[in-house]
Amino acid sequence: MPDNGTRPEPPERMHRARYRRIMRFASRVLVQSWWFELVLPRFGLRAFAARGRIKRLQKQARRFHTLAADLGGLMIKVGQFMSSRLDVLPPEITRELEGLQDEVAPESFERIRAQTEAELGMPLEQAFAAFEPVPIAAASLGQAHRARLSPGIAADIGFEDVVVKVQRPGIESIVAVDLAALRRVARWLSRVRIVSSRADAPALVEEFATTSLEEIDYLHEGASAERFVADFGDDERVRAPVVVWDRTTLRVLTLSDVTAIKITDTAGLLAAGIEPAEVAQELARATFQQIFVAGFFHADPHPGNIFVTPEAAGGWHLTYIDFGMMGEISDSLRAGLRDFILAVVSRDSRALVASLERLDVLLPTTDTDELERAMAALFDRFGGMGVAELQTIDPRELEVFASRFGETIRSLPFQLPENFLLLVRTISLISGVTSALNRDFNMWDAVDPFARTVLNNSGGNALRGFGQQALSLANTVARLPKRLDELTARLDRGQVAVRTPELDLRVRRLERAVGRIGSAVVFAGLLIAGVLLRPTDEVLGWVLMGASALPLLHVLLGGRGR
């Protein structure tokens, strides 16, 4: 029988085209960055390259936004991941990627039916009494459909309305292609000293890969949902959907339908007699309960993943959904957070840096002295101030300090471990939701009792007032012998830096003079070579003569700085 339709493109060819498209984009960005950030500064055009940096970064981010929205798959997750990496990416990129939503066109029902039947090993009509063909949500990795359980299973578990989450057919192959491309780009970056000294690109990709692979493992998500429920077993204010294991596999997840009032729907809450300010307080409590007590927390608590469910008796409870992204507080992370809190309490910049090292936030190449000075300045100016006191400071002073402090942090080679990043992301999202519910809500007031518990349980019963100052003084005195030993060792190794602005200025002028001499030699060589070659190879001759303009600009303009 002749095929009158268009034959679909083979998956292998589609995957190769996808891989090449990702690599072309990455190559273009890397070449552009190499030219503006490395080549032009070598010819004294650092100021020229810097002038267009913000627009250039924004344009690159917008192009990636378009690429991710077009390709779907893991690329949307990559954009969302990068938008949260304020530790290694400039704000010009993260801001452009913040609006990247994981909303894509739904898969055809025929393919979803085939995927579900293959996973469950039975016809869809046998697996469910009803199954809505139109999804209630469609994302890059899967989509969700409402359904009704067969009478037998419904009688056993006590409910019949469910939501069935089905993985997109072939998404595992697409994820593998995307991760292969990302790993190759990471290997490229690891060979660039200016990048490798500031960020461990392969480690970042592996962290992202681990999280992504867990998100397409629905058995893992079901187990996470049950662990979350167990952590709040005695808490009447926090619930989660029930997993229907008889209708759950690696690629199909069936959960009780718990749809209720979206947590940021203040009009709906008020209509149900629920005070939004109380919801904000309860949400913060539940969040810090997960972090400080259970050590296992929902790492994607955006408004679409939390409902407020009214109860028949007039009460209400929070209902969490989507447990594909979870964070865990390990013993080492808990100890590092304890040390971090103690350092902040005692305003000890050196101890704070040590706690960041324990949290594996700082890379081995980090200049901890520079970071310690920045933290000391932060404590000296703003340490001990409450929110009300901070509000009385001139906003211009805060803006200037934040700009300088941010530049210092971004210039240092550090990056957040995955679980620490998830923790920051969670608190950031919850802060946004609580502010939407109650503009006057203060997250610090909510975290205070939990932070006290951490300090008390770790033997850190620091007294307030005089006790805190005494602790800080004792720490300083106790560290003096060690600091002297370190200073002696650094003197022996020649690692003590003496800052002399006038001498530094003269050295920089000398370096620029030497650079201009080198550029003059390059200019003369290119110009002479072009003149000599032009009679025999006119094109190459003109190219060399034109190229000589770049070092000439350095000779003419390179000495105009301080």
XYZ file of C-alpha atoms in Angstrom:
562
model
C 0.000 0.000 0.000
C 1.602 3.332 -1.031
C 2.363 5.896 1.619
C 0.708 9.137 0.581
C 1.572 10.977 3.807
C 4.762 12.553 4.982
C 7.097 9.971 6.459
C 8.170 11.018 9.974
C 11.816 11.799 10.464
C 13.736 8.920 12.152
C 14.414 9.551 15.867
C 18.174 9.093 15.380
C 18.291 11.853 12.795
C 16.162 14.124 15.003
C 18.468 13.517 17.951
C 21.584 14.279 15.867
C 19.989 17.503 14.597
C 19.043 18.447 18.161
C 22.569 17.777 19.401
C 24.113 19.820 16.599
C 21.758 22.731 17.228
C 22.683 22.853 20.922
C 26.398 22.629 20.118
C 26.163 25.367 17.457
C 24.575 27.701 19.987
C 27.194 26.869 22.632
C 30.058 27.287 20.126
C 28.769 30.672 19.033
C 28.518 31.918 22.625
C 31.972 30.596 23.523
C 33.642 32.131 20.471
C 31.933 35.461 21.101
C 32.965 35.402 24.757
C 36.551 34.431 23.827
C 36.799 37.361 21.418
C 35.370 40.029 23.712
C 36.657 38.795 27.070
C 40.128 37.503 26.120
C 41.293 38.722 22.713
C 40.212 42.368 22.744
C 41.565 43.046 26.276
C 44.966 41.724 25.145
C 45.068 44.526 22.568
C 44.164 47.204 25.100
C 40.475 47.293 24.188
C 39.157 46.111 27.548
C 37.033 49.260 27.978
C 35.566 48.830 24.492
C 34.643 45.204 25.222
C 33.177 46.123 28.617
C 30.905 48.844 27.224
C 28.720 46.386 25.346
C 28.944 43.497 27.837
C 25.487 43.902 29.409
C 23.648 44.101 26.077
C 25.714 41.201 24.756
C 24.889 38.965 27.727
C 21.211 39.880 27.552
C 21.131 39.060 23.839
C 22.763 35.672 24.470
C 20.254 34.910 27.246
C 17.318 35.870 25.011
C 18.646 33.625 22.247
C 18.912 30.741 24.690
C 15.385 31.496 25.904
C 14.156 31.115 22.310
C 16.205 27.945 21.774
C 14.924 26.341 24.981
C 11.289 27.189 24.258
C 11.652 25.728 20.756
C 13.500 22.521 21.691
C 11.667 21.799 24.940
C 12.906 18.672 26.678
C 15.696 19.321 29.140
C 16.601 22.713 27.672
C 13.762 24.450 29.535
C 15.040 22.880 32.762
C 18.546 24.102 31.866
C 17.233 27.673 31.541
C 15.419 27.451 34.866
C 18.518 25.951 36.492
C 20.726 28.761 35.136
C 18.253 31.431 36.277
C 18.869 30.318 39.863
C 22.682 30.207 39.608
C 23.367 33.682 40.918
C 26.602 32.292 42.346
C 28.245 31.646 38.965
C 26.249 33.655 36.405
C 25.875 37.434 36.076
C 22.446 38.950 36.838
C 22.082 40.083 33.204
C 21.665 36.408 32.248
C 19.646 35.173 35.232
C 17.082 37.975 34.906
C 16.470 37.192 31.229
C 15.863 33.523 32.043
C 13.590 34.006 35.063
C 10.462 34.072 32.916
C 11.196 30.758 31.146
C 8.119 28.658 31.901
C 7.916 24.899 31.631
C 4.763 25.035 29.534
C 4.798 23.305 26.161
C 2.243 21.951 23.702
C 0.689 18.686 24.961
C 1.557 15.330 23.459
C -1.163 13.727 21.324
C -3.583 11.568 23.282
C -2.850 8.581 21.031
C 0.807 8.588 22.091
C -0.099 9.122 25.766
C -2.539 6.209 25.570
C 0.128 3.975 24.014
C 2.691 4.989 26.641
C 0.271 4.376 29.539
C -0.905 1.007 28.233
C 2.668 -0.167 27.612
C 3.684 0.801 31.151
C 0.652 -0.638 32.949
C 0.461 -3.723 30.728
C -3.275 -3.423 30.038
C -5.754 -1.395 27.944
C -6.502 2.076 29.261
C -10.212 1.183 29.700
C -9.227 -1.702 31.958
C -6.744 0.341 33.998
C -9.177 3.226 34.655
C -12.931 3.634 34.692
C -12.467 7.001 32.934
C -9.505 8.933 31.546
C -9.784 12.513 30.280
C -7.967 12.897 26.939
C -7.264 16.624 27.453
C -4.414 17.176 29.950
C -4.800 19.558 32.878
C -1.090 20.456 32.568
C 1.651 19.823 30.009
C 5.357 20.272 30.768
C 8.578 19.452 28.961
C 9.051 16.048 30.589
C 5.459 14.871 31.024
C 1.796 15.804 31.308
C -1.076 15.194 33.730
C -4.600 13.891 33.070
C -7.580 13.532 35.347
C -8.962 10.007 35.618
C -11.238 7.771 37.693
C -10.109 4.482 39.211
C -11.874 1.215 38.545
C -14.437 0.331 41.248
C -12.329 -2.504 42.705
C -9.228 -0.396 43.387
C -11.331 2.588 44.479
C -13.087 0.429 47.087
C -9.738 -0.774 48.452
C -8.092 2.647 48.863
C -11.172 4.782 49.638
C -11.238 7.246 46.703
C -11.743 7.149 42.930
C -10.715 10.567 41.537
C -7.039 10.646 40.562
C -4.494 12.574 38.537
C -2.313 10.476 36.230
C 1.100 11.866 35.365
C 2.487 10.353 32.153
C 6.025 10.797 30.898
C 6.373 12.080 27.332
C 7.191 9.171 24.983
C 10.879 9.199 24.038
C 11.817 11.840 26.611
C 14.560 9.619 28.067
C 16.411 9.657 24.729
C 16.020 13.432 24.475
C 17.350 13.865 28.017
C 20.341 11.664 27.136
C 21.084 13.792 24.042
C 20.795 17.040 26.003
C 23.026 15.788 28.814
C 25.637 14.589 26.302
C 25.720 18.070 24.757
C 25.935 19.758 28.166
C 28.765 17.467 29.279
C 30.742 18.284 26.148
C 30.280 22.020 26.689
C 31.348 21.559 30.327
C 34.545 19.814 29.190
C 35.274 22.758 26.894
C 34.771 25.209 29.739
C 36.959 23.195 32.108
C 39.896 23.818 29.743
C 39.430 27.596 29.848
C 41.408 28.887 32.817
C 39.307 32.018 33.330
C 36.234 29.769 33.709
C 37.739 26.798 35.541
C 39.275 29.095 38.172
C 35.820 30.417 39.044
C 33.442 27.491 38.513
C 33.554 23.723 38.248
C 31.476 23.369 35.059
C 31.524 19.521 34.903
C 30.373 19.327 38.533
C 27.532 21.761 37.808
C 26.373 19.624 34.887
C 26.512 16.430 36.957
C 24.450 18.078 39.727
C 21.903 19.123 37.124
C 21.940 15.641 35.559
C 21.239 13.971 38.904
C 18.226 16.203 39.565
C 16.909 15.802 36.003
C 17.162 12.008 35.994
C 15.323 11.873 39.318
C 12.526 13.989 37.808
C 11.836 11.375 35.109
C 11.840 8.531 37.629
C 8.218 8.452 38.805
C 8.899 5.613 41.259
C 11.378 7.917 42.974
C 8.810 10.743 43.015
C 6.177 8.448 44.535
C 8.590 7.372 47.274
C 9.450 11.029 47.969
C 5.747 11.862 48.336
C 5.301 9.092 50.892
C 8.400 10.156 52.824
C 7.062 13.719 52.923
C 3.725 12.461 54.282
C 5.511 10.410 56.953
C 7.517 13.463 58.074
C 4.235 15.319 58.708
C 2.286 12.327 60.007
C 1.202 14.105 63.209
C 0.707 17.527 61.613
C -2.914 18.277 60.749
C -1.993 21.359 58.728
C 0.191 19.671 56.055
C -0.959 16.996 53.600
C 0.048 15.430 50.271
C -1.676 13.195 47.692
C -1.840 9.427 48.129
C 0.169 7.331 45.667
C -1.816 4.584 43.900
C 0.991 2.053 43.500
C -1.165 -0.417 41.534
C -1.278 2.177 38.740
C 2.262 3.549 39.084
C 5.424 2.626 37.166
C 8.725 4.239 36.179
C 6.900 6.408 33.594
C 3.337 6.611 34.955
C 2.423 8.077 38.362
C -1.126 7.944 39.720
C -2.066 10.135 42.690
C -5.250 11.079 44.502
C -6.781 14.267 43.078
C -6.207 16.928 45.735
C -6.946 20.030 43.644
C -8.134 22.893 45.859
C -7.590 26.672 46.238
C -4.294 27.848 44.769
C -2.267 29.268 47.648
C -1.869 32.745 46.094
C -5.581 33.045 45.244
C -6.337 35.511 48.035
C -9.868 36.165 46.744
C -10.626 32.439 46.848
C -9.162 32.131 50.337
C -11.234 35.019 51.678
C -14.357 33.608 50.018
C -13.731 30.338 51.879
C -13.305 32.211 55.168
C -9.547 31.664 55.306
C -7.270 34.534 56.339
C -4.292 34.855 53.909
C -1.984 36.154 56.666
C -2.562 32.935 58.640
C -1.770 30.890 55.538
C 1.526 32.795 55.135
C 2.476 32.061 58.747
C 1.607 28.381 58.405
C 3.460 28.039 55.098
C 6.650 29.497 56.616
C 6.333 27.201 59.634
C 5.859 24.140 57.419
C 8.852 25.125 55.296
C 11.239 25.551 58.208
C 9.855 22.380 59.771
C 10.966 20.543 56.620
C 14.404 22.190 56.603
C 15.397 22.263 60.271
C 13.503 19.276 61.703
C 12.815 16.702 58.973
C 15.890 17.532 56.892
C 13.897 16.700 53.732
C 12.157 19.516 51.893
C 10.053 20.298 48.841
C 12.471 22.119 46.512
C 9.928 23.461 44.002
C 7.266 25.156 46.171
C 5.956 27.610 43.563
C 2.266 28.641 43.879
C 1.128 25.977 41.401
C 2.431 23.200 43.672
C 0.683 24.198 46.903
C -3.072 24.246 47.566
C -5.075 25.412 50.547
C -7.756 22.812 51.227
C -10.839 23.845 53.270
C -12.125 21.256 55.748
C -15.701 20.383 56.640
C -15.262 21.467 60.253
C -14.251 24.971 59.180
C -10.510 24.464 59.319
C -8.024 24.138 56.471
C -4.687 22.581 55.606
C -1.830 22.998 53.103
C -1.595 20.377 50.374
C 1.699 19.951 48.501
C 1.959 18.286 45.078
C 4.764 17.421 42.614
C 7.603 15.781 44.535
C 9.976 15.392 41.590
C 12.438 17.929 43.011
C 13.323 17.389 46.656
C 16.250 18.548 48.763
C 17.912 16.820 51.687
C 19.857 18.266 54.600
C 22.776 15.890 55.177
C 24.664 15.753 58.460
C 27.554 17.712 56.924
C 25.203 20.343 55.521
C 23.425 20.618 58.872
C 26.774 21.075 60.654
C 27.843 23.664 58.106
C 24.590 25.583 58.532
C 25.039 25.460 62.303
C 28.530 26.943 62.001
C 27.228 29.538 59.539
C 24.488 30.655 61.963
C 26.960 30.803 64.860
C 29.347 32.914 62.766
C 26.569 35.342 61.876
C 25.428 35.534 65.507
C 28.959 36.343 66.706
C 29.669 38.545 63.631
C 32.857 36.597 63.008
C 33.877 37.012 59.358
C 36.698 34.474 59.596
C 34.425 31.818 61.106
C 31.846 32.615 58.434
C 34.392 31.947 55.688
C 35.388 28.707 57.440
C 31.730 27.614 57.536
C 31.414 28.319 53.792
C 34.472 26.139 53.202
C 32.859 23.380 55.254
C 29.716 23.712 53.129
C 31.906 23.187 50.008
C 30.764 26.569 48.703
C 34.306 27.835 48.067
C 36.485 26.381 45.334
C 40.157 25.680 46.153
C 41.283 28.773 44.217
C 39.175 31.193 46.281
C 40.947 34.205 47.800
C 39.470 33.800 51.262
C 41.232 36.934 52.515
C 39.257 39.078 50.075
C 36.012 37.378 51.064
C 36.810 37.762 54.765
C 37.395 41.506 54.301
C 34.069 41.840 52.471
C 32.192 39.970 55.212
C 33.917 42.026 57.925
C 32.766 45.222 56.190
C 29.256 43.813 55.993
C 29.196 42.974 59.707
C 30.751 46.301 60.711
C 28.075 48.304 58.903
C 24.918 46.222 59.159
C 25.598 43.550 61.794
C 22.950 43.237 64.468
C 20.435 45.476 62.708
C 16.847 44.371 62.530
C 14.569 44.817 59.562
C 13.140 48.038 60.983
C 16.639 49.510 61.463
C 17.680 48.557 57.940
C 14.666 50.407 56.581
C 15.978 53.661 58.091
C 19.258 53.513 56.150
C 19.601 55.707 53.090
C 18.635 53.465 50.119
C 21.527 54.920 48.123
C 23.993 53.643 50.713
C 22.436 50.189 50.591
C 22.553 50.238 46.795
C 26.233 51.234 46.683
C 27.197 48.660 49.304
C 25.172 45.925 47.600
C 26.817 46.734 44.267
C 30.351 46.583 45.702
C 29.629 43.506 47.796
C 27.967 41.739 44.849
C 30.933 42.442 42.583
C 33.294 41.002 45.205
C 31.212 37.857 45.567
C 30.817 37.355 41.813
C 34.556 37.822 41.280
C 35.385 34.955 43.647
C 35.508 31.308 42.503
C 32.683 29.737 44.445
C 29.541 27.818 43.649
C 26.741 26.378 45.732
C 26.378 22.605 46.141
C 23.123 21.246 44.740
C 21.271 20.796 48.043
C 22.423 24.199 49.291
C 21.193 25.725 46.026
C 17.845 23.947 46.394
C 17.615 25.303 49.934
C 18.206 28.876 48.742
C 15.702 28.382 45.901
C 13.072 27.040 48.313
C 13.380 29.914 50.772
C 13.314 32.402 47.891
C 10.099 30.931 46.453
C 8.426 30.711 49.857
C 9.407 34.298 50.606
C 7.664 35.392 47.411
C 4.496 33.436 48.238
C 4.293 34.694 51.824
C 4.768 38.278 50.631
C 1.917 37.812 48.155
C -0.297 36.611 51.018
C 0.832 39.244 53.530
C 2.919 42.240 52.483
C 4.086 42.787 56.062
C 5.174 39.196 56.647
C 8.712 38.820 58.057
C 10.463 35.558 57.196
C 13.149 36.190 59.835
C 10.566 36.103 62.609
C 9.344 32.734 61.320
C 12.813 31.176 61.072
C 14.002 32.422 64.490
C 12.582 29.587 66.680
C 13.920 26.942 64.294
C 17.355 28.566 64.133
C 17.414 28.678 67.940
C 16.649 24.950 67.971
C 19.580 24.247 65.653
C 21.947 26.228 67.881
C 20.641 24.661 71.092
C 20.748 21.101 69.741
C 24.332 21.567 68.567
C 25.570 22.821 71.907
C 25.493 26.418 70.707
C 23.518 27.937 73.577
C 25.002 31.375 72.956
C 23.751 33.916 75.413
C 22.306 37.154 74.063
C 23.897 40.549 74.593
C 27.073 40.275 76.620
C 27.283 36.537 76.053
C 27.511 36.983 72.287
C 30.245 39.601 72.600
C 32.172 37.426 75.035
C 31.934 34.482 72.659
C 33.231 36.607 69.773
C 36.136 37.926 71.902
C 36.993 34.448 73.149
C 37.021 33.104 69.605
C 39.313 35.923 68.497
C 41.752 35.370 71.366
C 41.713 31.612 70.903
C 42.537 31.981 67.228
C 45.489 34.370 67.701
C 48.195 31.641 67.992
C 46.829 29.890 64.910
C 46.690 33.165 62.969
C 50.328 33.899 63.886
C 51.326 30.412 62.727
C 49.470 30.935 59.461
C 51.082 34.335 58.942
C 54.547 32.854 59.544
C 53.867 30.022 57.111
C 52.610 32.427 54.461
C 55.684 34.620 54.909
C 57.863 31.546 54.423
C 55.978 30.696 51.214
C 56.065 34.303 49.999
C 52.262 34.497 49.965
C 51.807 37.716 51.913
C 50.475 40.474 49.666
C 51.543 44.054 50.442
C 49.207 46.582 48.851
C 50.948 49.799 47.732
C 48.653 51.782 45.425
C 51.397 54.077 44.062
C 53.695 51.180 43.209
C 50.796 49.224 41.708
C 49.967 52.227 39.499
C 53.557 52.445 38.217
C 53.649 48.713 37.528
C 50.393 48.915 35.585
C 51.782 51.825 33.523
C 54.932 49.821 32.795
C 52.868 46.790 31.767
C 50.799 48.953 29.419
C 53.949 50.453 27.893
C 55.379 46.980 27.257
C 52.034 45.913 25.794
C 52.001 48.876 23.411
C 55.529 48.053 22.249
C 54.415 44.509 21.492
C 51.361 45.783 19.650
C 53.564 48.131 17.608
C 55.718 45.189 16.522
C 52.616 43.173 15.560
C 51.204 46.182 13.673
C 54.400 46.683 11.691
C 54.662 42.994 10.878
C 51.082 42.712 9.617
C 51.291 45.937 7.633
C 54.600 45.034 5.920
C 53.419 41.501 5.197
C 50.227 42.872 3.636
C 52.096 45.364 1.462
C 54.520 42.677 0.218
C 51.779 40.101 -0.490
C 49.269 42.449 -2.133
C 50.857 42.316 -5.632
C 50.678 38.480 -5.747
C 47.609 37.817 -3.514
C 45.500 40.933 -3.310
C 42.809 39.464 -1.037
C 45.231 38.118 1.588
C 47.273 41.317 1.382
C 44.281 43.508 2.168
C 43.195 41.150 4.977
C 46.594 41.449 6.682
C 46.678 45.207 6.238
C 43.159 45.499 7.676
C 44.072 43.240 10.607
C 46.947 45.555 11.452
C 44.403 48.193 12.511
C 43.641 46.333 15.772
C 47.169 46.503 17.287
C 47.493 50.039 15.898
C 44.456 51.082 17.986
C 46.168 49.619 21.036
C 49.328 51.636 20.325
C 47.335 54.860 19.911
C 44.750 54.422 22.685
C 46.372 52.013 25.128
C 48.057 54.741 27.154
C 44.967 56.781 27.889
C 44.134 54.997 31.133
C 45.477 55.852 34.539
